Coordinates of C-alpha atoms and ligand atoms in Angstrom, one line a residue:
M1 CA -40.1 -22.8 17.7
V2 CA -36.1 -22.7 17.4
I3 CA -34.3 -19.7 17.7
D4 CA -30.6 -20.6 15.1
S5 CA -28.6 -17.8 14.5
K6 CA -30.1 -16.4 10.8
K7 CA -33.0 -16.0 13.9
L8 CA -30.6 -14.8 17.2
R9 CA -29.2 -11.9 15.1
K10 CA -32.6 -10.5 14.4
L11 CA -34.6 -11.3 16.7
F12 CA -31.1 -9.0 19.6
L13 CA -30.7 -6.7 16.4
D14 CA -34.7 -5.2 17.0
F15 CA -34.2 -5.3 20.7
F16 CA -31.5 -3.0 20.8
S17 CA -33.2 -1.3 17.7
E18 CA -36.1 -0.8 19.6
N19 CA -34.8 0.5 23.2
T20 CA -33.5 3.3 21.0
H21 CA -29.8 1.2 20.0
K22 CA -28.9 2.6 16.5
L23 CA -27.5 0.4 13.6
I24 CA -23.9 0.2 13.3
P25 CA -22.0 -1.4 10.1
N26 CA -20.5 -4.6 10.3
S27 CA -16.6 -3.5 10.4
P28 CA -14.0 -5.1 8.5
L29 CA -12.5 -8.3 9.7
I30 CA -8.9 -6.2 8.9
P31 CA -9.1 -3.5 11.4
E32 CA -9.3 -0.6 9.6
Y33 CA -7.6 2.0 12.7
D34 CA -5.0 -0.1 14.7
P35 CA -2.3 -1.6 13.3
T36 CA -1.5 -3.3 16.9
V37 CA -3.6 -5.8 16.6
L38 CA -3.9 -8.6 13.1
F39 CA -7.8 -9.1 13.2
T40 CA -10.8 -7.9 14.8
P41 CA -10.8 -9.9 18.0
A42 CA -14.1 -8.6 19.1
G43 CA -16.8 -6.6 18.3
M44 CA -16.1 -4.2 21.4
H45 CA -12.4 -3.7 18.9
P46 CA -14.0 -0.6 16.7
L47 CA -15.6 1.1 19.0
I48 CA -12.3 1.7 21.2
P49 CA -11.9 5.6 20.3
Y50 CA -15.7 5.8 21.3
F51 CA -14.7 4.8 24.9
L52 CA -12.7 7.4 25.6
G53 CA -14.9 9.9 24.2
Q54 CA -14.1 9.9 20.7
P55 CA -18.0 10.9 20.0
H56 CA -19.5 8.6 17.4
P57 CA -21.3 9.8 15.0
L58 CA -24.8 7.2 15.3
G59 CA -24.6 8.7 19.1
K60 CA -24.3 7.1 22.5
K61 CA -26.8 3.6 22.3
L62 CA -25.4 1.8 19.6
V63 CA -26.6 -2.6 18.7
N64 CA -24.6 -4.7 15.9
V65 CA -23.2 -7.9 14.8
Q66 CA -19.2 -8.2 14.1
K67 CA -17.1 -10.5 12.2
C68 CA -14.6 -11.4 14.8
F69 CA -11.5 -14.4 14.9
R70 CA -9.6 -15.3 17.3
T71 CA -5.2 -16.0 16.3
G72 CA -5.2 -17.7 19.4
D73 CA -7.4 -19.7 18.6
I74 CA -6.5 -22.0 16.1
E75 CA -5.4 -24.8 18.3
C76 CA -8.0 -25.0 20.4
V77 CA -9.8 -25.9 17.3
G78 CA -11.1 -29.6 17.5
D79 CA -13.4 -29.3 20.7
S80 CA -17.1 -28.8 21.3
S81 CA -16.5 -25.0 21.2
H82 CA -13.8 -23.3 20.1
L83 CA -13.8 -21.7 16.5
T84 CA -11.2 -19.4 15.2
F85 CA -14.0 -17.2 13.1
F86 CA -17.6 -16.2 14.8
E87 CA -19.8 -13.2 14.7
M88 CA -20.6 -11.3 17.8
L89 CA -23.9 -9.8 18.6
G90 CA -22.9 -6.6 20.7
S91 CA -24.8 -3.7 22.3
W92 CA -22.8 -0.3 23.8
S93 CA -23.6 2.7 26.1
L94 CA -21.5 5.3 25.0
G95 CA -21.7 7.9 28.5
D96 CA -25.1 7.0 28.6
Y97 CA -26.6 4.9 30.6
F98 CA -25.1 1.9 32.9
K99 CA -25.3 -0.9 35.3
K100 CA -28.4 -0.5 36.3
E101 CA -29.8 -0.4 32.8
A102 CA -27.4 -2.7 30.8
I103 CA -28.5 -5.5 33.1
R104 CA -32.4 -4.6 33.1
L105 CA -31.5 -4.8 29.6
S106 CA -30.3 -8.0 29.0
Y107 CA -32.7 -9.5 31.8
E108 CA -35.6 -8.6 29.8
F109 CA -34.0 -9.9 26.9
L110 CA -32.9 -13.0 28.0
T111 CA -35.5 -13.7 29.9
N112 CA -39.0 -12.1 28.5
K113 CA -41.2 -14.3 26.0
R114 CA -40.8 -12.0 22.9
W115 CA -37.2 -13.3 22.8
L116 CA -35.4 -15.5 24.1
N117 CA -37.5 -16.5 26.5
L118 CA -35.0 -18.6 28.8
D119 CA -36.2 -19.7 32.1
K120 CA -35.5 -17.5 34.8
N121 CA -34.9 -19.9 36.9
R122 CA -32.1 -21.8 35.1
L123 CA -30.0 -18.1 35.0
S124 CA -27.3 -17.6 37.2
V125 CA -24.6 -14.7 37.6
T126 CA -21.5 -13.7 38.2
V127 CA -20.3 -10.0 38.7
F128 CA -16.4 -8.5 40.0
A129 CA -15.5 -9.3 43.8
G130 CA -13.5 -6.5 44.0
D131 CA -9.4 -6.3 43.9
M132 CA -6.9 -4.0 44.4
D133 CA -7.3 -2.0 41.2
A134 CA -11.3 -2.1 41.3
P135 CA -13.8 -1.6 44.0
R136 CA -16.6 -4.6 44.5
D137 CA -19.4 -4.4 42.2
L138 CA -21.7 -4.3 44.2
E139 CA -24.1 -1.9 42.2
S140 CA -24.2 -5.2 40.3
Y141 CA -25.6 -7.1 42.4
D142 CA -28.1 -4.9 43.2
A143 CA -29.5 -4.6 39.8
W144 CA -29.7 -8.6 40.5
S145 CA -31.4 -9.0 42.6
S146 CA -34.1 -6.7 42.2
Q147 CA -34.6 -8.2 38.8
G148 CA -35.2 -11.1 41.9
I149 CA -31.8 -13.5 41.1
P150 CA -31.5 -15.2 44.2
D151 CA -28.8 -14.1 45.6
N152 CA -27.4 -18.3 45.9
R153 CA -27.4 -17.6 41.5
I154 CA -24.9 -14.3 41.6
V155 CA -21.3 -15.6 41.8
F156 CA -18.2 -12.5 42.4
L157 CA -15.6 -14.1 41.8
S158 CA -12.1 -12.1 41.0
K159 CA -10.3 -10.6 38.2
E160 CA -9.5 -13.5 36.1
D161 CA -13.2 -14.4 35.7
N162 CA -15.1 -10.8 35.7
W163 CA -12.2 -8.2 34.5
W164 CA -12.1 -7.0 30.3
G165 CA -9.0 -6.2 30.1
P166 CA -7.4 -3.9 27.2
V167 CA -6.7 -5.1 23.3
G168 CA -2.8 -5.2 24.1
N169 CA -0.8 -3.8 26.9
T170 CA -3.5 -0.3 27.5
G171 CA -6.6 0.8 26.9
P172 CA -10.1 0.4 28.5
C173 CA -11.2 -2.0 30.5
G174 CA -13.1 -2.9 33.5
P175 CA -15.5 -5.3 35.2
C176 CA -17.8 -7.4 33.8
T177 CA -21.0 -9.0 34.8
E178 CA -21.6 -12.9 32.9
M179 CA -24.7 -14.4 32.3
F180 CA -24.8 -18.3 32.6
Y181 CA -27.8 -21.0 31.8
D182 CA -28.0 -24.0 34.1
T183 CA -28.2 -27.0 31.6
G184 CA -28.8 -29.5 33.8
K185 CA -26.3 -31.4 34.2
P186 CA -25.0 -32.5 37.3
A187 CA -22.7 -30.6 39.6
C188 CA -19.5 -31.6 39.2
G189 CA -18.6 -31.9 42.2
P190 CA -19.5 -28.8 45.8
E191 CA -17.3 -26.3 43.9
C192 CA -19.1 -26.4 40.6
G193 CA -21.1 -22.4 40.1
P194 CA -21.6 -20.9 36.8
G195 CA -17.7 -20.0 35.8
C196 CA -16.6 -23.6 36.2
G197 CA -15.7 -24.9 32.8
C198 CA -17.9 -28.5 33.5
G199 CA -20.0 -28.1 30.9
K200 CA -22.8 -27.8 33.3
F201 CA -23.0 -23.6 33.2
F202 CA -23.5 -23.0 30.0
E203 CA -22.4 -19.1 29.5
L204 CA -24.3 -16.7 27.2
W205 CA -23.3 -13.5 27.1
N206 CA -21.2 -10.7 28.8
D207 CA -22.0 -7.3 29.9
V208 CA -18.2 -5.5 30.2
F209 CA -18.5 -1.9 32.0
M210 CA -15.2 -0.1 30.5
E211 CA -15.2 2.9 33.2
Y212 CA -11.4 2.5 33.5
N213 CA -8.2 3.2 31.4
Q214 CA -5.2 0.9 31.8
T215 CA -1.9 2.6 31.3
C216 CA 1.4 1.6 29.8
S217 CA 2.7 2.0 33.5
G218 CA 0.0 -0.8 34.6
D219 CA -2.5 1.5 36.3
Y220 CA -5.3 1.6 35.7
E221 CA -7.6 5.9 35.8
L222 CA -10.7 6.6 35.6
L223 CA -12.3 7.0 32.2
R224 CA -14.3 10.4 31.2
Q225 CA -17.2 8.7 30.5
K226 CA -18.9 4.8 31.5
N227 CA -19.5 2.7 29.1
V228 CA -21.4 -0.2 28.4
D229 CA -20.0 -3.4 26.2
T230 CA -22.1 -6.1 26.1
G231 CA -20.8 -9.4 23.8
M232 CA -22.9 -12.0 23.0
G233 CA -20.6 -15.1 20.7
V234 CA -23.7 -16.2 18.3
E235 CA -22.4 -19.4 17.2
H236 CA -22.1 -20.5 20.7
T237 CA -25.6 -19.1 21.9
A238 CA -26.7 -20.8 18.8
A239 CA -25.5 -24.3 19.3
M240 CA -27.3 -23.8 23.5
L241 CA -31.2 -22.4 21.7
E242 CA -30.9 -25.2 18.8
D243 CA -29.9 -28.4 21.5
K244 CA -26.9 -28.7 19.7
K245 CA -23.4 -30.7 21.6
T246 CA -20.9 -28.0 19.7
V247 CA -20.5 -24.9 17.6
F248 CA -20.3 -27.9 14.5
G249 CA -23.9 -29.2 15.0
I250 CA -25.8 -25.9 14.4
A251 CA -27.5 -24.9 11.3
A252 CA -25.2 -22.3 10.1
I253 CA -22.1 -24.7 10.1
R254 CA -23.3 -28.2 10.4
P255 CA -23.7 -28.0 6.7
I256 CA -20.2 -27.7 5.7
A257 CA -19.2 -30.4 8.1
A258 CA -21.5 -32.6 6.5
R259 CA -19.6 -31.7 3.7
V260 CA -15.8 -33.0 4.3
E261 CA -17.4 -35.6 5.7
E262 CA -18.7 -37.2 2.4
I263 CA -15.5 -35.7 0.6
A264 CA -13.9 -38.0 2.8
S265 CA -16.4 -40.6 2.6
I266 CA -17.2 -41.0 6.4
T267 CA -20.2 -42.1 7.4
A268 CA -19.6 -42.1 11.8
P269 CA -16.4 -40.2 12.8
T270 CA -13.7 -41.4 14.8
A271 CA -13.3 -38.7 17.4
I272 CA -9.7 -38.2 16.4
Q273 CA -11.4 -38.0 13.0
E274 CA -14.6 -35.6 14.3
K275 CA -11.2 -33.5 15.7
S276 CA -10.2 -32.8 11.7
I277 CA -13.4 -32.3 10.4
R278 CA -13.9 -30.0 12.6
I279 CA -10.5 -28.2 11.9
I280 CA -11.4 -28.2 8.5
T281 CA -15.3 -27.3 8.4
D282 CA -13.8 -23.7 11.1
H283 CA -10.7 -23.0 9.0
V284 CA -12.2 -23.4 5.3
R285 CA -15.2 -21.0 6.7
A286 CA -12.9 -19.4 7.7
A287 CA -10.5 -18.3 4.7
T288 CA -13.3 -17.7 3.0
F289 CA -13.9 -14.3 5.3
F290 CA -10.9 -13.8 4.8
L291 CA -10.9 -13.4 1.0
G292 CA -13.8 -12.4 1.0
D293 CA -13.1 -9.6 3.4
E294 CA -13.5 -5.6 2.4
R295 CA -9.7 -5.2 3.0
G296 CA -9.3 -8.8 1.9
V297 CA -6.2 -10.8 2.7
K298 CA -3.7 -12.8 0.5
P299 CA -1.8 -16.1 1.5
S300 CA 1.7 -14.8 2.1
N301 CA 4.6 -15.2 4.2
A302 CA 3.8 -12.4 6.6
D303 CA 1.2 -11.0 9.6
R304 CA -2.4 -11.2 7.9
G305 CA -1.2 -13.1 5.3
Y306 CA 0.2 -15.2 6.5
V307 CA -2.4 -16.3 9.1
L308 CA -4.2 -17.1 6.0
R309 CA -1.7 -19.4 4.9
R310 CA -0.6 -21.1 8.2
L311 CA -5.4 -21.3 7.8
I312 CA -5.0 -22.5 4.2
R313 CA -2.4 -25.8 5.4
R314 CA -3.5 -26.8 8.1
A315 CA -7.3 -27.0 6.9
I316 CA -5.4 -29.2 3.8
R317 CA -3.4 -31.5 6.4
F318 CA -6.4 -32.1 8.4
G319 CA -7.2 -33.3 4.8
R320 CA -5.4 -35.8 4.6
L321 CA -5.3 -36.7 7.3
I322 CA -9.1 -38.7 7.1
G323 CA -7.6 -39.3 3.3
I324 CA -8.5 -36.2 1.3
E325 CA -6.5 -36.5 -1.9
R326 CA -8.6 -34.3 -4.2
D327 CA -8.9 -30.6 -4.4
F328 CA -11.5 -29.8 -1.7
L329 CA -11.4 -26.1 -0.7
P330 CA -13.4 -24.3 -2.9
E331 CA -15.6 -26.6 -2.8
L332 CA -16.1 -26.1 0.9
A333 CA -15.6 -22.5 0.0
E334 CA -19.2 -22.3 -2.0
L335 CA -21.0 -24.0 0.7
V336 CA -20.0 -20.9 3.6
I337 CA -20.3 -18.2 1.0
K338 CA -23.8 -19.7 0.0
I339 CA -24.7 -20.2 3.9
N340 CA -23.5 -16.4 4.3
E341 CA -24.7 -14.5 1.0
T342 CA -27.6 -12.8 2.3
E343 CA -26.0 -11.0 5.4
Y344 CA -23.2 -10.7 4.4
P345 CA -23.3 -9.8 0.1
L346 CA -19.3 -9.4 -0.6
L347 CA -18.7 -12.9 -0.2
R348 CA -20.2 -14.0 -3.6
E349 CA -19.1 -10.7 -5.0
K350 CA -15.5 -12.0 -4.3
Q351 CA -16.4 -15.9 -5.4
D352 CA -14.1 -15.4 -8.1
S353 CA -11.0 -14.4 -5.9
I354 CA -11.8 -16.8 -3.5
F355 CA -11.6 -19.9 -5.0
E356 CA -8.9 -18.7 -8.1
E357 CA -6.5 -18.1 -4.0
L358 CA -7.8 -21.3 -2.1
T359 CA -7.2 -22.5 -5.7
K360 CA -4.0 -21.8 -6.0
E361 CA -2.8 -22.4 -2.5
E362 CA -3.9 -25.7 -2.5
T363 CA -2.2 -26.5 -5.6
K364 CA 1.3 -24.8 -4.6
F365 CA 0.8 -26.5 -1.0
K366 CA -0.3 -29.9 -2.0
R367 CA 2.5 -30.3 -4.5
T368 CA 5.3 -30.2 -1.5
L369 CA 3.0 -31.7 1.4
E370 CA 4.3 -35.7 1.0
K371 CA 7.6 -34.3 0.6
G372 CA 8.1 -32.5 3.1
L373 CA 6.1 -35.4 5.3
R374 CA 9.2 -37.8 4.3
K375 CA 11.4 -35.4 5.0
F376 CA 10.0 -35.2 8.4
Q377 CA 9.8 -38.6 8.7
R378 CA 13.5 -38.9 8.3
L379 CA 15.0 -36.2 9.9
I380 CA 12.7 -37.6 13.1
E381 CA 14.2 -41.2 13.0
N382 CA 17.7 -40.0 12.5
S383 CA 17.7 -37.4 15.4
P384 CA 15.3 -36.7 18.6
K385 CA 14.1 -32.9 17.7
I386 CA 14.0 -30.8 14.9
D387 CA 16.5 -28.0 15.2
G388 CA 16.1 -24.5 13.6
K389 CA 17.8 -25.3 10.7
N390 CA 15.7 -28.1 9.9
A391 CA 12.4 -26.2 11.0
F392 CA 13.9 -23.8 8.3
L393 CA 14.3 -25.9 5.8
L394 CA 10.6 -27.6 6.1
F395 CA 9.4 -24.2 6.1
Q396 CA 11.0 -22.7 3.4
S397 CA 11.4 -26.0 1.0
F398 CA 8.0 -27.5 1.4
G399 CA 5.7 -24.6 2.6
F400 CA 5.0 -26.3 6.3
P401 CA 4.0 -23.3 8.7
I402 CA 6.2 -23.3 12.0
E403 CA 3.7 -24.6 13.8
L404 CA 2.6 -27.0 11.7
T405 CA 6.2 -28.7 12.4
K406 CA 5.8 -28.0 16.3
E407 CA 2.7 -29.6 16.2
L408 CA 3.5 -32.7 13.4
A409 CA 6.9 -33.2 16.3
A410 CA 4.3 -33.0 19.1
E411 CA 2.6 -35.8 18.0
Q412 CA 5.5 -37.0 18.1
G413 CA 6.1 -36.2 21.6
I414 CA 9.8 -34.5 20.2
Q415 CA 10.4 -30.6 20.1
V416 CA 11.9 -28.0 17.7
D417 CA 13.6 -25.1 18.3
E418 CA 11.6 -22.6 17.7
Q419 CA 14.1 -19.7 18.8
E420 CA 16.7 -21.3 16.7
F421 CA 14.5 -21.5 13.4
R422 CA 13.7 -17.7 14.1
N423 CA 17.6 -16.9 14.3
E424 CA 17.9 -18.7 10.9
Y425 CA 14.8 -17.1 9.4
E426 CA 15.4 -13.5 10.5
R427 CA 19.1 -15.1 9.5
H428 CA 17.5 -15.3 5.6
Q429 CA 15.1 -12.0 6.1
K430 CA 18.7 -10.1 5.9
V431 CA 20.7 -11.9 3.8
S432 CA 18.2 -11.6 0.5
A433 CA 16.9 -7.9 1.7
A434 CA 20.8 -7.0 1.3
S435 CA 22.0 -9.0 -1.6
A436 CA 18.6 -7.6 -3.2
K437 CA 19.5 -4.7 -2.1
K438 CA 15.6 -4.6 -1.4
L439 CA 14.3 -1.2 0.3
F440 CA 10.4 -1.3 2.4
K441 CA 9.1 1.6 0.8
G442 CA 10.1 5.1 3.1
G443 CA 13.9 3.4 3.5
L444 CA 13.6 0.2 6.1
S445 CA 16.3 -2.1 5.0
D446 CA 13.0 -4.5 7.1
A447 CA 10.9 -4.9 9.6
S448 CA 12.4 -6.4 12.4
S449 CA 11.7 -5.0 15.9
Q450 CA 14.8 -2.6 16.4
T451 CA 14.6 -1.1 12.7
K452 CA 10.3 -0.8 13.1
S453 CA 12.2 1.4 16.6
L454 CA 14.2 3.8 15.1
H455 CA 11.8 4.6 12.1
T456 CA 9.6 5.3 15.2
A457 CA 12.4 7.0 16.7
T458 CA 12.5 9.1 13.3
H459 CA 9.4 10.6 13.3
L460 CA 10.0 11.4 16.3
L461 CA 13.3 13.6 15.3
N462 CA 11.2 15.1 12.5
E463 CA 9.0 16.9 14.7
A464 CA 11.5 17.6 17.4
L465 CA 13.5 18.8 14.8
R466 CA 10.8 21.6 13.4
I467 CA 10.2 22.7 17.2
V468 CA 13.7 23.3 18.5
L469 CA 14.9 24.6 15.8
K470 CA 12.1 26.2 15.3
K471 CA 11.7 25.9 11.3
K472 CA 7.9 25.1 10.8
D473 CA 9.1 24.3 7.4
I474 CA 11.5 21.2 8.0
V475 CA 10.8 18.0 6.0
Q476 CA 12.1 14.6 5.3
R477 CA 14.9 15.1 2.9
G478 CA 16.1 11.0 2.7
S479 CA 16.1 8.2 5.4
N480 CA 17.1 4.9 6.3
I481 CA 17.1 2.7 8.6
T482 CA 17.7 -0.3 9.5
P483 CA 18.7 -2.6 12.3
E484 CA 20.9 -0.8 13.5
R485 CA 20.8 2.7 13.0
L486 CA 18.4 5.7 11.3
R487 CA 19.4 8.3 9.0
F488 CA 17.8 11.5 8.5
D489 CA 18.5 13.4 5.8
F490 CA 16.2 17.8 6.4
N491 CA 17.1 21.0 4.9
F492 CA 18.6 23.0 7.2
D493 CA 21.7 25.2 6.1
R494 CA 23.9 25.0 9.4
A495 CA 25.2 22.7 11.2
L496 CA 23.2 22.2 14.7
T497 CA 25.2 23.7 18.2
P498 CA 25.6 20.8 21.0
E499 CA 23.1 22.9 22.9
E500 CA 20.7 22.4 19.7
I501 CA 21.5 18.7 19.2
A502 CA 21.2 18.1 23.8
A503 CA 17.3 19.9 23.4
V504 CA 16.7 17.6 20.1
E505 CA 17.2 14.3 21.8
K506 CA 15.6 15.4 25.2
L507 CA 12.9 16.2 23.8
V508 CA 12.5 13.1 22.0
N509 CA 13.5 11.1 24.7
E510 CA 10.6 12.8 27.0
Q511 CA 8.1 11.1 23.9
I512 CA 9.4 8.1 24.9
Q513 CA 9.3 8.2 28.6
K514 CA 5.4 9.3 28.0
C515 CA 4.3 6.0 26.5
L516 CA 2.5 7.1 23.7
P517 CA 0.4 5.0 21.7
V518 CA 1.7 5.3 18.1
K519 CA -1.7 4.9 15.8
R520 CA -3.0 4.3 12.3
T521 CA -5.7 5.8 10.6
E522 CA -6.6 6.1 6.5
M523 CA -8.0 9.0 5.0
T524 CA -7.8 11.4 1.2
V525 CA -5.0 12.8 1.4
D526 CA -7.2 16.2 1.8
E527 CA -8.0 14.9 5.7
A528 CA -4.7 15.0 6.2
K529 CA -3.3 18.3 4.7
A530 CA -6.2 19.2 6.7
S531 CA -5.1 17.8 10.0
G532 CA -1.7 19.3 9.5
A533 CA -0.2 15.5 9.0
Q534 CA 3.2 16.4 8.1
G535 CA 4.2 14.4 4.6
V536 CA 5.3 16.1 1.3
F537 CA 1.8 16.3 -1.1
D538 CA 2.9 15.4 -3.7
D539 CA 1.5 12.7 -6.6
K540 CA 3.1 10.0 -5.6
Y541 CA -0.2 9.6 -2.8
R542 CA -3.1 7.6 -3.9
D543 CA -6.5 9.2 -2.7
T544 CA -6.3 7.0 1.1
V545 CA -3.1 7.5 2.9
S546 CA -2.3 6.0 6.0
V547 CA -1.0 8.7 8.9
Y548 CA 0.9 7.2 12.3
S549 CA 0.6 9.5 14.7
V550 CA 3.1 9.6 18.2
G551 CA 0.4 10.7 20.9
N552 CA -0.7 14.2 20.6
F553 CA 3.7 15.2 19.8
S554 CA 3.8 14.5 15.8
S555 CA 1.7 12.8 12.8
E556 CA 2.9 12.1 9.3
I557 CA 1.9 10.6 6.4
C558 CA 3.8 7.1 6.3
G559 CA 3.1 3.3 5.5
G560 CA 4.6 2.0 7.9
P561 CA 5.2 -0.2 10.4
H562 CA 5.9 1.6 13.2
V563 CA 5.9 0.3 16.9
T564 CA 2.7 0.6 19.1
N565 CA 3.4 2.5 21.9
T566 CA 6.9 4.5 22.3
S567 CA 7.8 2.1 25.8
E568 CA 9.4 -0.1 23.3
L569 CA 12.1 2.6 21.9
G570 CA 15.0 2.3 25.0
I571 CA 17.8 6.2 25.0
F572 CA 17.3 7.9 21.0
K573 CA 20.7 9.5 21.3
I574 CA 22.5 12.2 18.6
K575 CA 25.8 10.1 17.4
K576 CA 26.3 11.9 14.2
Q577 CA 25.8 14.9 11.9
K578 CA 26.7 16.7 8.7
G579 CA 26.1 18.4 5.5
I580 CA 25.8 16.4 2.2
A581 CA 24.4 19.1 0.5
A582 CA 23.5 22.4 0.3
G583 CA 20.6 22.9 2.7
V584 CA 20.8 19.8 3.5
R585 CA 21.9 18.0 7.0
R586 CA 22.3 14.6 8.2
I587 CA 21.5 13.6 11.5
R588 CA 22.7 9.5 12.4
A589 CA 21.1 8.5 16.0
V590 CA 20.4 5.1 17.1
L591 CA 18.5 3.7 20.5
E592 CA 20.1 3.1 23.1
H593 CA 19.0 -0.3 26.0
K594 CA 15.8 -0.7 23.7
K595 CA 14.3 -3.5 25.5
G596 CA 15.3 -7.0 23.5
N597 CA 18.8 -5.7 22.2
Ligands
LIG601 N1 -16.1 -7.4 25.4 C1 -16.6 -8.4 25.7 C2 -16.5 -9.4 24.7 O1 -15.6 -9.6 23.7 C3 -18.3 -7.9 25.8 O2 -18.4 -7.8 24.0 O3 -16.6 -10.9 25.4

């Protein structure tokens, strides 16, 4: 019997459950506790705090299937294997078993008749070769040998292939061992082996041994516990098990691509048409999951909403390339929902808003797409490149994400001045923010990196004042932050002495130098109070609040945005202080030598 993606999920979850792993729920695609990434990029991502030692409520052995999205892959979609949205099967040991048992479990799942029943003679593996940071992984080598994998099918590779780095710049990481299946295709040359990208060796699974923490200075320190993190891509592995040449051929995806072909009246797609069909299929699938997520996103011009908008607009443009004139996104989304509703009932529950958002975006973009494409054509007829102002014009007047302009330009062999576009964009943001006198919640003028840095510095200042002035009830009375400086008002009834000013600066700068991570956590107001987070607890807070912590130094209820690590801040300096009302003082401060200034 063919194992399709639904069956594969079931087998994986059953196997690990039988081996006493507890099933953890699929987390939202939009991470709940980590502001440093826009989307969950891997099954392990929601588990990072537990690799670091926090006890997991379900124990030390876990399994799940996780919705994932990789923004970096948007432009890779179109070949036979890339998807932006995919599901990942994962199993974990949090300080329980390590390499030997992980490899035994992997081998059993892949080769045992009850499970995937793959031919063990076609299995080969790679292990970490060792370098200055970590030793050659002989323990994994021994474990594979004892399962009967001969030496010529165990290959040692360097960090580039056999190391899982942290998500972001810091965090849990470690060597990995990858499992490959020989497809039987001829070798591409004498060097061909597992890890070679020619297609002969199909990558099945990755077991990562998270035993290190990469610090912000780039060093590796041993974690308190040794963890195992395994990840298997559902669609990718299903393509192999269903004997399909591409992920777009599997039972869970093919009907969507087939519908695109139908809508475009294509019966035998050319290679170029095939690429468009794949892009539309992938992007509509991802957009449907975004809109139908527990923490759903809507199309917009910032952050997650922008990625969603980019996907939708890209699908529309590639639709146009294969001759689709009519609206088609909701119809495809219905198919995505139908295929996935058993595993993701929320998609069906949210179907109306999914269709509504897709229709709105489709109507809006199609209105300007034609005109924008004509404008683009005129621009390139008159100039050998698209300058920043024109790229901004295409963005603002015709809704072209900069990536779309770049893509169109690349097709014509033309450059786009992206830096100038970004400057233009920021300049425009500042002007409109100033003219509307619109301030972000908490007194931020914009969300530039300078402003975010000063915002994080404000949290450090707030805590430093409480410590230096030995007055626990110091609270914020007002705050206003621009890209140039912060202004912070607080309850205090006299001027600070020069020594106190120096002590506050020193304490803040010490925290900056410690490269402390800035983390956001959502909790109830009661939990926030109990955790000791700062904040004026009044009615303005809803039931759940977000709390930003800077290392263990400060913790405050706040809507953000912040930088992700204090190492981004530069040197903190107080420029002025004055009394602005009875019992209220104001401090103005800046960050000097900030990177990028
Ligand atoms: N973190 C590894 C991966 O995503 C294993 O789960 O491949």
